[in-house]
Coordinates of C-alpha atoms and ligand atoms in Angstrom, one line a residue:
X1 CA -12.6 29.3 -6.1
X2 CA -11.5 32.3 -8.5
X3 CA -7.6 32.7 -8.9
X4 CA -6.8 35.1 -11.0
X5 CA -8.0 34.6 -14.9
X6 CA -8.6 30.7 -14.1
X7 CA -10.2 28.5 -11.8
X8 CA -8.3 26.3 -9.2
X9 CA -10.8 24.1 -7.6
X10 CA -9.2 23.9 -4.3
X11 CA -10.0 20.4 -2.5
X12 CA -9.7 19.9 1.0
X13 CA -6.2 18.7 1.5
X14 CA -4.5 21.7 0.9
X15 CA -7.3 24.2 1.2
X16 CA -5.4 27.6 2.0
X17 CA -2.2 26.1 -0.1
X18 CA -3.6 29.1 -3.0
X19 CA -2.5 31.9 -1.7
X20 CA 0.7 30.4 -2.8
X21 CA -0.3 30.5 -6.5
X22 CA 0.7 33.6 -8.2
X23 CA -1.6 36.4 -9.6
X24 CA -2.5 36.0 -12.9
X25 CA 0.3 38.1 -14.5
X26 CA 3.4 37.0 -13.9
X27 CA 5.7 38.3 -11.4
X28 CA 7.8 40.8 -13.8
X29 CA 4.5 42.4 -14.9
X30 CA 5.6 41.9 -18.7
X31 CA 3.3 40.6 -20.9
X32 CA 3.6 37.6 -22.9
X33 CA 4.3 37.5 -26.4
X34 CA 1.6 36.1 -29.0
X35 CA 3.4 33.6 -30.5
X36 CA 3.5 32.1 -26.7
X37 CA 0.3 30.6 -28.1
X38 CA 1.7 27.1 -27.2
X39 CA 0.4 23.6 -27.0
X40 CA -2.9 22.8 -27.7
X41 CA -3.5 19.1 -27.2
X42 CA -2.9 17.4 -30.3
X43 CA -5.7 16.6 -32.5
X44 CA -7.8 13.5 -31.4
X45 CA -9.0 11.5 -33.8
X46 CA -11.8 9.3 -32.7
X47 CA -11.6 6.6 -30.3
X48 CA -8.2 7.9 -28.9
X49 CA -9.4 10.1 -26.0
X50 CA -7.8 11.2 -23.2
X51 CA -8.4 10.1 -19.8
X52 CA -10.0 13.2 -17.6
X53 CA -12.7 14.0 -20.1
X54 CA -15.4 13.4 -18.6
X55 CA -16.0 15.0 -15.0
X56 CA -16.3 11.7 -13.5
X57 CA -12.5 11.4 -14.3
X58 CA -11.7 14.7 -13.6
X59 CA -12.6 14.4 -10.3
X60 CA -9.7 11.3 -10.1
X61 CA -7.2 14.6 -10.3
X62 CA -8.1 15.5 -6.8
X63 CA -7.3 14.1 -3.5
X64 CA -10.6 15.5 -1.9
X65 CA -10.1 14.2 2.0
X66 CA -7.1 15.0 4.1
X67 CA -4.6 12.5 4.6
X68 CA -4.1 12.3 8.3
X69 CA -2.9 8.8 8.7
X70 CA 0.3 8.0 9.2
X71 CA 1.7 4.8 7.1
X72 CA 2.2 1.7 9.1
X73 CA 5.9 1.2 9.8
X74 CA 7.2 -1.9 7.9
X75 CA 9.2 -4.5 10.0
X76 CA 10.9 -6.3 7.3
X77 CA 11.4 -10.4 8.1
X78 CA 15.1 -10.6 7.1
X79 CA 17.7 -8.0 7.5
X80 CA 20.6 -7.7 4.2
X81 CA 22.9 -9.4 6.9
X82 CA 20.7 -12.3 7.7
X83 CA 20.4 -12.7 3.5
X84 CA 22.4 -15.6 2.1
X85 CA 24.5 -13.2 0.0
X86 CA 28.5 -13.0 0.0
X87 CA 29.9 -10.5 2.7
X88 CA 31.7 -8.5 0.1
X89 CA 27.9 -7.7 -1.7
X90 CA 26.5 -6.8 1.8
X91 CA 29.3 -4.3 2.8
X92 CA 28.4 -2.6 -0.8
X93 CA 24.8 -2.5 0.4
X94 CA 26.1 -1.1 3.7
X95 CA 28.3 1.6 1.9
X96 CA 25.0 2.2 -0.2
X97 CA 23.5 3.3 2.9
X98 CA 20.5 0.9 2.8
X99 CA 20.0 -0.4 6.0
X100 CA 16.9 -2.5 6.2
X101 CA 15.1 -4.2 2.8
X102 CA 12.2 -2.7 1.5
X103 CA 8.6 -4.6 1.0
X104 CA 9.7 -6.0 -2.2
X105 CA 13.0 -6.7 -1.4
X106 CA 12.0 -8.5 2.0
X107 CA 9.8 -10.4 0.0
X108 CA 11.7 -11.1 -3.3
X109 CA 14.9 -11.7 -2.7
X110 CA 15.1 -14.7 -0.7
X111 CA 13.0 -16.6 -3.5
X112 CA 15.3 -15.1 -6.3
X113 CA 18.1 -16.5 -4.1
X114 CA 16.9 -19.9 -4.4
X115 CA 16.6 -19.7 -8.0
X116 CA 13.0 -19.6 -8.2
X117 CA 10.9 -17.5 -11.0
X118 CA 9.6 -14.4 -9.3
X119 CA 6.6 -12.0 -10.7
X120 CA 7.1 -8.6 -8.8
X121 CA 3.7 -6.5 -8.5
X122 CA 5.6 -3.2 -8.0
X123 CA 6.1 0.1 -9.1
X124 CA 9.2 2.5 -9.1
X125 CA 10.0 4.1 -5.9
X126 CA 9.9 0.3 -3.9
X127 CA 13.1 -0.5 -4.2
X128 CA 12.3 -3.5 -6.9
X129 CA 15.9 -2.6 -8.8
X130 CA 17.7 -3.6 -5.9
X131 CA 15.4 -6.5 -5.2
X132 CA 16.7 -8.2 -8.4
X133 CA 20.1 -7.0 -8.0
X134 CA 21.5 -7.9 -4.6
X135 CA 20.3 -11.5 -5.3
X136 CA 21.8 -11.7 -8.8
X137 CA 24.8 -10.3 -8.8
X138 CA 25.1 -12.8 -5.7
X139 CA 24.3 -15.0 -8.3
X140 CA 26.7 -14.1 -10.9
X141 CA 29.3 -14.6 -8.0
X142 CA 28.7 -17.6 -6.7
X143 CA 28.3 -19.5 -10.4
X144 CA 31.4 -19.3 -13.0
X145 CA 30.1 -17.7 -16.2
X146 CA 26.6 -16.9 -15.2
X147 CA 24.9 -14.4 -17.5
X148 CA 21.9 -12.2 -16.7
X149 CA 19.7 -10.0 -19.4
X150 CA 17.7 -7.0 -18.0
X151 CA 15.1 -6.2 -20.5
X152 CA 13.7 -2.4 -19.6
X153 CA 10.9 -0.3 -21.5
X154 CA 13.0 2.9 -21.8
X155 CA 16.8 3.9 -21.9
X156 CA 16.8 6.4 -19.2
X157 CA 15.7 3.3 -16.7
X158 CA 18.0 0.7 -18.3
X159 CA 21.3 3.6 -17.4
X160 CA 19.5 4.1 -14.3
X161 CA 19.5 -0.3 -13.1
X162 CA 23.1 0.2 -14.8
X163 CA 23.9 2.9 -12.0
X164 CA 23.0 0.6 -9.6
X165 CA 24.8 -2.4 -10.7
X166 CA 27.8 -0.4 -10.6
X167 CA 27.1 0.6 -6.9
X168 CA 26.2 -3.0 -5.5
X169 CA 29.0 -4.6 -8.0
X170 CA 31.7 -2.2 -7.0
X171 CA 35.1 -4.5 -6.5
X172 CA 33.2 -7.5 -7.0
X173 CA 35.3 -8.5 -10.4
X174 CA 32.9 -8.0 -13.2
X175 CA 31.1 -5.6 -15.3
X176 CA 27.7 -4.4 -16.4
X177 CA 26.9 -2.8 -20.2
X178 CA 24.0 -0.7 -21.1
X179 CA 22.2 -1.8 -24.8
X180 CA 20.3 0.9 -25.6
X181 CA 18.5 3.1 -28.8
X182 CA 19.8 6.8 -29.4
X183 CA 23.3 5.8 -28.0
X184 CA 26.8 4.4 -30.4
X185 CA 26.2 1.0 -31.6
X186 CA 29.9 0.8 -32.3
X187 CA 30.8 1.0 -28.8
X188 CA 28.1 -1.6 -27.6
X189 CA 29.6 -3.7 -30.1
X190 CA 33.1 -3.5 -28.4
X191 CA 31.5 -3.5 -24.9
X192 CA 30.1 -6.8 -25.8
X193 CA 33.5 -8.6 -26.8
X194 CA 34.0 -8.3 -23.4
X195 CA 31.6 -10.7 -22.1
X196 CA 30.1 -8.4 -19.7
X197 CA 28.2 -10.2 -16.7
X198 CA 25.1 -8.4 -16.9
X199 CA 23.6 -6.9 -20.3
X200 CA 20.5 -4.1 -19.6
X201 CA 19.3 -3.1 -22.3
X202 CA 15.8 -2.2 -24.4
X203 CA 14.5 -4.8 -26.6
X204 CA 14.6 -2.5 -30.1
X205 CA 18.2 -2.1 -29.8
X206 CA 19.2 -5.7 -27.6
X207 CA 17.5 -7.2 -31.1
X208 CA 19.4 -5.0 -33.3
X209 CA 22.4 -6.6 -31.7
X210 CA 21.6 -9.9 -31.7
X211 CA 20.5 -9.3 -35.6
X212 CA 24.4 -8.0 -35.8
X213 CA 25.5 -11.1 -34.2
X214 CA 27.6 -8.8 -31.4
X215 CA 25.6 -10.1 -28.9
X216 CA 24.9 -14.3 -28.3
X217 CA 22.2 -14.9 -25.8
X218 CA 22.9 -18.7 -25.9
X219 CA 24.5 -18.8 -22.9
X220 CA 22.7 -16.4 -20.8
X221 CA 20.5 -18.4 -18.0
X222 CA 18.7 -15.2 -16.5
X223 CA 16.6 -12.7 -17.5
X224 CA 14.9 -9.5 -15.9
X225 CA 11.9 -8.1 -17.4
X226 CA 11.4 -4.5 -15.6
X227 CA 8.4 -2.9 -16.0
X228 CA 7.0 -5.4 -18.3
X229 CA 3.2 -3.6 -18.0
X230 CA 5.6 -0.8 -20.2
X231 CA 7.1 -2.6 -22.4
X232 CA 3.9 -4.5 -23.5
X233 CA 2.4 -0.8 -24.2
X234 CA 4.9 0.1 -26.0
X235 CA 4.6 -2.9 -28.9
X236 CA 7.7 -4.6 -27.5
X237 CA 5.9 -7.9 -27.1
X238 CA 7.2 -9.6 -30.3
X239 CA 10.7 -8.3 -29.8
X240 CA 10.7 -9.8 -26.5
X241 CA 9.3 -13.5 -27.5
X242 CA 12.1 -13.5 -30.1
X243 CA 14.8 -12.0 -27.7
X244 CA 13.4 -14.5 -25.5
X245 CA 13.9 -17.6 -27.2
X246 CA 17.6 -17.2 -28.1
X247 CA 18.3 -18.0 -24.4
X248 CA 19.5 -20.9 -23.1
X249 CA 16.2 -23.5 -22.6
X250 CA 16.5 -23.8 -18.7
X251 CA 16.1 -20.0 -18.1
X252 CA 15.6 -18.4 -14.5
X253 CA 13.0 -15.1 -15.0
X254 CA 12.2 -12.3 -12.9
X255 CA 9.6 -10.3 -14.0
X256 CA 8.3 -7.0 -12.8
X257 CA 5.4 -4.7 -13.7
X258 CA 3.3 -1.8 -12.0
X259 CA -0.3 -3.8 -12.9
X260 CA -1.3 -7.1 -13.7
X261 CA -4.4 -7.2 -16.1
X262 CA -5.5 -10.0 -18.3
X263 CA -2.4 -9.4 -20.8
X264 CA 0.1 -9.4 -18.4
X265 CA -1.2 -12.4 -16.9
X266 CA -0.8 -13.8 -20.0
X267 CA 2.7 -13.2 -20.3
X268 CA 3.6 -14.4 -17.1
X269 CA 2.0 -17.6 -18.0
X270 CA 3.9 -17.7 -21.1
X271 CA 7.4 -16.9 -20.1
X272 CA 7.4 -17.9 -16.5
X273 CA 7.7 -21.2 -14.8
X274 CA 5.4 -21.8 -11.3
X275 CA 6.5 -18.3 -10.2
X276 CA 6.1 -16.7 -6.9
X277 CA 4.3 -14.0 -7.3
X278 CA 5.0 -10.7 -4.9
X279 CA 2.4 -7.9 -4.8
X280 CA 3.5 -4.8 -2.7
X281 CA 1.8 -2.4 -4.3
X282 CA -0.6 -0.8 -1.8
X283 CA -2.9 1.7 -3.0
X284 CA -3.5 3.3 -6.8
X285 CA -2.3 7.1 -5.5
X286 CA 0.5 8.1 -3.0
X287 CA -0.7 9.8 -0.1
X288 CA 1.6 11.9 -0.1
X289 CA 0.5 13.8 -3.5
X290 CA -1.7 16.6 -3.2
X291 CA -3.6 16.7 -6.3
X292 CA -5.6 19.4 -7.9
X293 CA -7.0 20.6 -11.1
X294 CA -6.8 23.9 -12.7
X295 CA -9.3 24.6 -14.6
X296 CA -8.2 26.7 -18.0
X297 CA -11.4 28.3 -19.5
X298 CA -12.2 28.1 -22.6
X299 CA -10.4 30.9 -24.9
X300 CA -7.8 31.1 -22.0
X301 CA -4.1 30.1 -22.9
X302 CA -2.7 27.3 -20.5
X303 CA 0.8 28.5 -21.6
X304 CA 0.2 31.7 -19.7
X305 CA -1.2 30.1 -17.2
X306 CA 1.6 27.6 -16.8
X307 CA 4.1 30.1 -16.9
X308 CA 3.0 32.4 -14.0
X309 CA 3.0 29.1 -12.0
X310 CA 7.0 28.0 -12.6
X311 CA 7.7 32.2 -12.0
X312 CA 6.1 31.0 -8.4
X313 CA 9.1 30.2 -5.8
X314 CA 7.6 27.1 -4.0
X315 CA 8.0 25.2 -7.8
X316 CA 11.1 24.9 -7.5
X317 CA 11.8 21.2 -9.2
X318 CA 8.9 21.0 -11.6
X319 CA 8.2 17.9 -14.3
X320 CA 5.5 19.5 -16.9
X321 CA 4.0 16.0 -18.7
X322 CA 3.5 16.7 -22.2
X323 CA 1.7 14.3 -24.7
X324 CA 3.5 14.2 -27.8
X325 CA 7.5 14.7 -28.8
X326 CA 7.1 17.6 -30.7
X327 CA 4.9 19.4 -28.4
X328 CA 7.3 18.7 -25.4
X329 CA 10.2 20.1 -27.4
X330 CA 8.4 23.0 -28.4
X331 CA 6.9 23.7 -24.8
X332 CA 10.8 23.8 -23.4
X333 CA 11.6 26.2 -26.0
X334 CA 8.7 28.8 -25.4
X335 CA 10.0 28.0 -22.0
X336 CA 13.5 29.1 -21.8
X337 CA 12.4 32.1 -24.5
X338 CA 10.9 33.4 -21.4
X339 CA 14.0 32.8 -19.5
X340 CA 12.6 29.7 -17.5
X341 CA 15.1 27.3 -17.8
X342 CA 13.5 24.0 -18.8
X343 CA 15.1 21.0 -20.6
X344 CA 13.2 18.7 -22.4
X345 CA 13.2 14.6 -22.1
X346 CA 11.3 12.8 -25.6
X347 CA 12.2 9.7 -28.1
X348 CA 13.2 12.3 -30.4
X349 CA 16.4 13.2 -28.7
X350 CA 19.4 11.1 -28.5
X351 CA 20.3 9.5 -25.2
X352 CA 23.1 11.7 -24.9
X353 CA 20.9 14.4 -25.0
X354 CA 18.3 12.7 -23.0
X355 CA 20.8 11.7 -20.1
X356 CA 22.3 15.7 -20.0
X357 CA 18.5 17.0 -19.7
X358 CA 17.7 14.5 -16.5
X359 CA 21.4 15.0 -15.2
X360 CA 20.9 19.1 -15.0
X361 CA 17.4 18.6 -13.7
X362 CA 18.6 15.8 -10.8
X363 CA 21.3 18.6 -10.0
X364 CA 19.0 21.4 -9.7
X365 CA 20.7 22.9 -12.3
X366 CA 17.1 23.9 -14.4
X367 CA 14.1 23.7 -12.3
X368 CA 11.9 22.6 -15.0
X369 CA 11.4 19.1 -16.9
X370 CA 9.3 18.9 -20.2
X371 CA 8.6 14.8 -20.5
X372 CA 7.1 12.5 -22.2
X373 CA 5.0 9.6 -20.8
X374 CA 7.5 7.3 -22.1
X375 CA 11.0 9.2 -21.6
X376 CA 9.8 9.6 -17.9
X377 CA 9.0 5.9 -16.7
X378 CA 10.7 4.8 -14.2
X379 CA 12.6 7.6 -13.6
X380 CA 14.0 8.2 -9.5
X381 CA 14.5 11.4 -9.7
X382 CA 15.1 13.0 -6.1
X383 CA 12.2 15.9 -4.3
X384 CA 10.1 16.6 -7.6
X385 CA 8.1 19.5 -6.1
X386 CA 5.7 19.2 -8.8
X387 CA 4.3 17.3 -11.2
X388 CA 2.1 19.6 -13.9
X389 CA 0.2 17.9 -16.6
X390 CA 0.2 19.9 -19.1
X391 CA -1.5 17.7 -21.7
X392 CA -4.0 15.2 -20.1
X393 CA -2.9 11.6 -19.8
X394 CA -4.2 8.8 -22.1
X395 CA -5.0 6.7 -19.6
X396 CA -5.5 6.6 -15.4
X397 CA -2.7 4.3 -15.2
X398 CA -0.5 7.3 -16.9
X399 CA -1.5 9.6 -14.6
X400 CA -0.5 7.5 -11.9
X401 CA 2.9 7.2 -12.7
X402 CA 3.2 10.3 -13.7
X403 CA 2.1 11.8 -10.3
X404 CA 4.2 9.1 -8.9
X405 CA 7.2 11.2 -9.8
X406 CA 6.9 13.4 -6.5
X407 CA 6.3 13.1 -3.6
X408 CA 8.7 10.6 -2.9
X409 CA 11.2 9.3 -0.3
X410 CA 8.6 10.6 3.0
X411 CA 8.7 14.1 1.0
X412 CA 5.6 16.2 -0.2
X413 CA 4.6 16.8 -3.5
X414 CA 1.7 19.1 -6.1
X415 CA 0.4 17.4 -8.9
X416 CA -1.8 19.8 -11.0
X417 CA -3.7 18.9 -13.9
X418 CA -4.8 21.4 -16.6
X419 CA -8.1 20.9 -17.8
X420 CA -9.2 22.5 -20.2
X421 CA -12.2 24.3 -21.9
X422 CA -14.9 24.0 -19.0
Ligands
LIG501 P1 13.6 1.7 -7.3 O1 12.2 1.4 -7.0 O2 14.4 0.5 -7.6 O3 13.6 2.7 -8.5 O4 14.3 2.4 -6.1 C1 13.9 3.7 -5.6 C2 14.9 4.4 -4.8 O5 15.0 3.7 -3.5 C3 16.3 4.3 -5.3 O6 16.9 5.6 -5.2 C4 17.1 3.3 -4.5 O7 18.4 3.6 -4.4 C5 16.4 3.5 -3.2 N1 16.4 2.3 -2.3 C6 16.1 1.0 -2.8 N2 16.2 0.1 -1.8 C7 16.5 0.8 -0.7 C8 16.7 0.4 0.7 N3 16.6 -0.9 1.1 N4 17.1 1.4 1.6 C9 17.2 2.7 1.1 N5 17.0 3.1 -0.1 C10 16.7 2.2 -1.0

């Protein structure tokens, strides 16, 4: 099908959904300027490809049969008041407003109650913060002096579990810190002097502070390693072996990750102890993601392309995946240039920076995200309309969670790939 100056190859699920896109000028009728000549995908050298190259990939970007069935409603086993947690904790759940546990947390919790090492198969969007939470802070309650370390792969998810804590620990007596890159080291430093019950933190920074000798790990018993799939990418393994190992001996270690291939196996073997090991994750793509490509042909500018798209009303809470840092900050620039207010969410910011982007994008005040793989992990951010990917993902596993960022929480949600050059 012809939209426009490029082709969207319309699948099935939302055949009819095009007449949605806008023409191929934008609405205003101005035309762009040159230098809007933004963002090619960086330079490849060989053997570092991206994934949707070939057209057998390509066609992993498109849902081609309608979803019509429904998802079979999940009776949990335990209810949060039938959990062997203090009364106090539940009534925070309560005021939370969850009301029945999720899959993981049906499954999880009671184990982690019992002290028991747990491997989590699960992804964001399940509910597998809470699932080490509740139990946890439960634990932190119920035994004097109890210390628990939450390794995470990025900073936005290690403030986000912070959130959390501070929701399901509110008048419970005790406090949470968040250890993180891109933030004051000085103020970690004083956080730390006061013993905090729970430290979350990302291993770079959580080593930097051990280095410093602000934070002793000797008498920490518990440790959470969230999303350790992420962190493994992300070259974090040694840090965490040595942030590892200056924990007290007898150690108690959840451990959660999206995937479970031969490395991570690995890891669990080395760092847990007879775990139980909790798979909820169901399917490789949410059903509840239309996905699509559009096809940019060769000579054609994406920019353009993506432009007249966000000018479109129905994108109204838009994440645009870029590959590299620089070309994410650049693409929010050209963005807002043209008066389409996007921030931007990369390594190179600081978290301060990082933290005010995702805040005005969760509160609808810019409709448009510019992210990273990396800086957008994990992230719950509330009805994404779209996901665009700008630049291709590396790998399938990217593109999954990057599409995983919409349709979420029974909503709808557009992911659109650009693919270009065919
Ligand atoms: P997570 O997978 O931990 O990132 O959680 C995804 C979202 O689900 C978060 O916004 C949680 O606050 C929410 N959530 C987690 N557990 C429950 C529950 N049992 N009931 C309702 N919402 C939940």
């Amino acid at each position: 099908m012809h939209i426009g100056r490029w082709n969207h190859q319309s699948t099935g699920s939302h055949a009819g959904s095009n007449k949605s896109f806008p023409p191929h000028s934008p609405r205003d009728g101005k035309r762009f300027p040159s230098h809007s000549r933004y963002g090619r995908a960086p330079i490849r050298r060989r053997g570092f490809g991206s994934f949707g190259e070939t057209e057998a990939e390509i066609s992993k970007f498109m849902n081609k049969t309608v979803v019509t069935t429904e998802e079979p409603v999940f009776v949990p086993e335990h209810t949060f008041s039938n959990f062997d947690i203090s009364a106090h904790l539940k009534k925070n759940i309560v005021t939370r407003g969850y009301e029945l546990p999720t899959p993981i947390q049906d499954k999880a919790i009671p184990h982690t109650l019992l002290g028991k090492d747990v491997v989590g198969l699960a992804e964001t969007g399940t509910g597998k913060t809470a699932a080490f939470l509740i139990p946890l802070i439960d634990k932190v309650m119920k035994q004097k002096g109890e210390r628990v370390l939450i390794m995470a792969p990025t900073r936005e998810l290690a403030v986000q579990t912070e959130r959390e804590l501070a929701g399901f620990a509110k008048g419970l007596g005790f406090r949470g810190m968040v250890a993180v890159g891109g933030a004051n080291i000085g103020s970690q430093i004083s956080q730390l002097k006061h013993d905090p019950a729970f430290v979350i933190g990302t291993p770079g920074r959580l080593k930097d502070l051990i280095e410093r000798r602000a934070l002793d790990l000797s008498g920490f018993g518990t440790v959470v390693l969230d999303e350790a799939d992420r962190m493994l990418d992300m070259g974090f393994i040694d840090d965490m072996r040595s942030i590892l190992g200056k924990m007290r001996k007898e150690r108690h270690t959840l451990f959660f990750s999206a995937t479970m291939g031969k490395d991570i196996q690995k890891l669990i073997g080395d760092f847990l102890k007879q775990p139980v090991i909790i798979s909820v994750k169901q399917r490789d793509t949410p059903a509840s993601v239309d996905q699509d490509v559009i096809r940019v042909p060769r000579g054609k500018d994406k920019f353009e392309i993506l432009v007249a798209l966000l000018k479109d009303r129905e994108f109204s809470k838009v994440l645009v995946f870029g590959r590299t840092k620089f070309g994410v900050e650049k693409l929010a620039k050209a963005l807002s240039r043209l008066h389409i207010h996007a921030e931007s969410i990369h390594g190179n910011k600081t978290q301060g920076a990082r933290q005010r982007a995702l805040e005005a994008f969760k509160a609808g005040k810019v409709s448009v995200l510019v992210a990273t793989d990396v800086a957008a992990r994990g992230l719950d951010i509330p009805a994404v309309s779209h996901v665009i990917n700008y630049d291709l993902p590396s790998t399938y596993e990217d593109y999954i969670h990057r599409i995983g960022r919409t349709g979420r929480a029974s909503l709808k949600g557009r992911a659109l790939t650009f693919v270009q050059g065919r």
